[in-house]
Short mmCIF file of C-alpha atoms in Angstrom, two decimals:
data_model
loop_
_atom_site.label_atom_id
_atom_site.label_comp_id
_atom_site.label_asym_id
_atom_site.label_seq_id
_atom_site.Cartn_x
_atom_site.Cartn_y
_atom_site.Cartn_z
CA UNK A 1 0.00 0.00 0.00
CA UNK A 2 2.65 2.03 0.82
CA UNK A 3 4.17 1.73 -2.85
CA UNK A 4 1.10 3.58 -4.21
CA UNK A 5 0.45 7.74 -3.89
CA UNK A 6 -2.84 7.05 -4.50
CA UNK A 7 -3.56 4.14 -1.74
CA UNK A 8 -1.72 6.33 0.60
CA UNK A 9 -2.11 9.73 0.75
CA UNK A 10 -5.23 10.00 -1.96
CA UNK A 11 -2.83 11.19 -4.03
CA UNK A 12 -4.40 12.08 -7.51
CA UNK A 13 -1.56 11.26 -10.86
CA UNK A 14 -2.50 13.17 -13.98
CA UNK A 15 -0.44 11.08 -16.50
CA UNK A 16 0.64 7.28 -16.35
CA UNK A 17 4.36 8.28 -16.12
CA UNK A 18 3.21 10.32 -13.06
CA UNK A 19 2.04 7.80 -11.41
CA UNK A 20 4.91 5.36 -12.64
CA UNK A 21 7.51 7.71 -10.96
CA UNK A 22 5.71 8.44 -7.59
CA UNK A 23 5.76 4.81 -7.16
CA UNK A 24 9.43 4.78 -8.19
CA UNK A 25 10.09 7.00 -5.51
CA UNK A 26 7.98 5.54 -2.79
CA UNK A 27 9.72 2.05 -3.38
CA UNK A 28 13.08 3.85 -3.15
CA UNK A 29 11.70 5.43 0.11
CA UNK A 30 10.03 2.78 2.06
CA UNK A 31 10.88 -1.00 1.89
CA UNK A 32 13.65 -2.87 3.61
CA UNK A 33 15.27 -3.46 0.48
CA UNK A 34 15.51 0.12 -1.73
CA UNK A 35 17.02 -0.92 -4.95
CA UNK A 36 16.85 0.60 -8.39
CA UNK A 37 16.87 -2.84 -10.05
CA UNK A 38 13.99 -4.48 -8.31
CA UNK A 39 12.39 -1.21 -8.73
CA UNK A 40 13.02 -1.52 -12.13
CA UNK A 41 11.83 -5.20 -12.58
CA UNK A 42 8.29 -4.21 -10.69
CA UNK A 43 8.20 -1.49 -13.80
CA UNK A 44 8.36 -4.36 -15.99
CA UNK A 45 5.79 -6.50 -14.28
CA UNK A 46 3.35 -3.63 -14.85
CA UNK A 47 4.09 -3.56 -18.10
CA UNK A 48 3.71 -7.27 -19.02
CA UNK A 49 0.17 -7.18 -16.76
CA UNK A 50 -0.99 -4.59 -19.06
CA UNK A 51 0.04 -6.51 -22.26
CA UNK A 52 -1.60 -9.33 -21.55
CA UNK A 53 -4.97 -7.42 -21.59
CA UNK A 54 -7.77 -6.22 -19.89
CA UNK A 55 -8.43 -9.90 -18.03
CA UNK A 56 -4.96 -10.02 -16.64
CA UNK A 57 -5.42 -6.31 -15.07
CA UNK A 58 -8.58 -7.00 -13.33
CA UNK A 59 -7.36 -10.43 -12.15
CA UNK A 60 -4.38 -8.49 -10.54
CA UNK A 61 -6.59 -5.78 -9.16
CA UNK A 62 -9.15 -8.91 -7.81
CA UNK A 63 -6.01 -10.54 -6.00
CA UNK A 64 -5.09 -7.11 -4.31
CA UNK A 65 -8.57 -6.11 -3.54
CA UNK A 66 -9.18 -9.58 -2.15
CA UNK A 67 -6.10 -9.12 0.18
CA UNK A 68 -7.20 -5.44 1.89
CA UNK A 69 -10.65 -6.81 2.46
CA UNK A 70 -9.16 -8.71 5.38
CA UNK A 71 -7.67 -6.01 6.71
CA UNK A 72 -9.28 -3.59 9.38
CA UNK A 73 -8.06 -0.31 7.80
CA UNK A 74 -7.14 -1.46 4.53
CA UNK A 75 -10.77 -2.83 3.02
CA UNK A 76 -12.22 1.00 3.45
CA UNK A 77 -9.15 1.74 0.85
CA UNK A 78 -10.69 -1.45 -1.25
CA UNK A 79 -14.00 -0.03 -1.30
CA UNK A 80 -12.74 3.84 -2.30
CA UNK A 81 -10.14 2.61 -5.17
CA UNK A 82 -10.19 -0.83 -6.11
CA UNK A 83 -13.74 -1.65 -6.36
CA UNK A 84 -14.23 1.36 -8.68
CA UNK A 85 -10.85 0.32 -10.09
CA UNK A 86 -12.33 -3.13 -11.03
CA UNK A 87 -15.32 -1.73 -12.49
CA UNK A 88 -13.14 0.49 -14.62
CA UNK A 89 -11.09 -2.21 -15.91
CA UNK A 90 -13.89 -3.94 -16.81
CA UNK A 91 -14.92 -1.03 -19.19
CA UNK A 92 -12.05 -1.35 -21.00
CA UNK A 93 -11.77 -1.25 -24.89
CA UNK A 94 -9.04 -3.64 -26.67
CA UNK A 95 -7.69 -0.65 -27.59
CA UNK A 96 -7.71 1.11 -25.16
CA UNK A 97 -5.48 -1.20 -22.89
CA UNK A 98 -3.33 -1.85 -26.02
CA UNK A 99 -3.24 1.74 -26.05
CA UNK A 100 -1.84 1.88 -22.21
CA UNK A 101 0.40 -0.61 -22.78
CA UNK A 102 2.34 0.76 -25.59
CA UNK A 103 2.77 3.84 -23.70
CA UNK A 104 4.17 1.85 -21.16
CA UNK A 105 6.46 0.40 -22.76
CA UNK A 106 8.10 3.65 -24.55
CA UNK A 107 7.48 5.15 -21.08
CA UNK A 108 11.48 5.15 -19.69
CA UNK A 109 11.59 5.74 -15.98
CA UNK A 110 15.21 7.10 -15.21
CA UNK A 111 17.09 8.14 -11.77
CA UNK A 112 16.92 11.51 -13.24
CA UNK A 113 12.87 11.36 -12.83
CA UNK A 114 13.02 10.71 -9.32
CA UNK A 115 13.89 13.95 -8.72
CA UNK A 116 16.62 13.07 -6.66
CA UNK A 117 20.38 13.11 -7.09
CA UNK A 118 20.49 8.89 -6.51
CA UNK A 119 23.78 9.06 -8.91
CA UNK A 120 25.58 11.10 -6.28
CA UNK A 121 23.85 9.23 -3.38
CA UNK A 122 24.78 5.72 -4.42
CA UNK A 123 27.84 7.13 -5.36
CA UNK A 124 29.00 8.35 -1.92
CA UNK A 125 27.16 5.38 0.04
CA UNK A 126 29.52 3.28 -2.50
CA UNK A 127 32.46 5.15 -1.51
CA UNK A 128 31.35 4.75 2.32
CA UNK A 129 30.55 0.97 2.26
CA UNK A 130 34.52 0.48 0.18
CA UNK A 131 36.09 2.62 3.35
CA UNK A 132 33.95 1.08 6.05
CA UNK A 133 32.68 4.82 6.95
CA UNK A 134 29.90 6.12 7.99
CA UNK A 135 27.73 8.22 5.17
CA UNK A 136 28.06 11.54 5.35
CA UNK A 137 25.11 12.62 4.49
CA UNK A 138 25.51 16.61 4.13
CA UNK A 139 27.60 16.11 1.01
CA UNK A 140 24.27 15.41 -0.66
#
């Protein structure tokens, strides 16, 4: 939940990129394990969901709704999003999704976009790790 602007603050995206990169930074913020390349791979998995179709969407959106329903605080977030996010994948056009899908795929999602200098910051925690020192966080 915490992956998703949207799930968590009611965060409203205006673009799919926008929303792509807000949960770029989010999974660079909060798991145990912030990595660019599993970030990168969960990209991919939404890309692959969306090119298999408009079935394979809502089946993913059934599994997560299905899992916040059991939840005390998280099933009031399934009935605000996901249920009308089930119903709207259901309206779907071929084309539509085909549509989506190609755009995620020429959609690139770079460090850059993060809006965040993660060059310099794996950089110097590189550096840090190599000398066995602590990072020094105010040469960000």
């Amino acid at each position: 939940m915490k992956l998703s602007p949207s799930l968590s603050w009611l965060d409203r995206c205006h673009s799919p990129q926008e929303a792509l990169v807000g949960c770029v930074r989010r999974s660079l913020v909060y798991p145990l394990y912030r990595n660019w390349s599993i970030t990168q791979r969960v990209v991919q998995d939404v890309r692959e969901i969306f090119s298999l179709g408009k079935r394979a969407v809502l089946q993913v959106l059934l599994r997560v709704r299905s899992l916040f329903e059991y939840s005390e605080m998280h099933h009031y977030l399934a009935r605000l999003y996901l249920d009308d996010y089930c119903v709207w994948a259901q309206t779907l056009r071929k084309g539509q999704v085909r549509s989506l899908s190609q755009y995620l795929e020429g959609t690139v999602i770079t460090r850059e976009l993060t809006g965040w200098n993660l060059s310099k910051v794996e950089d110097l925690a590189s550096h840090a790790f190599e000398e066995g020192e602590e990072l020094d966080w105010s040469q960000l």
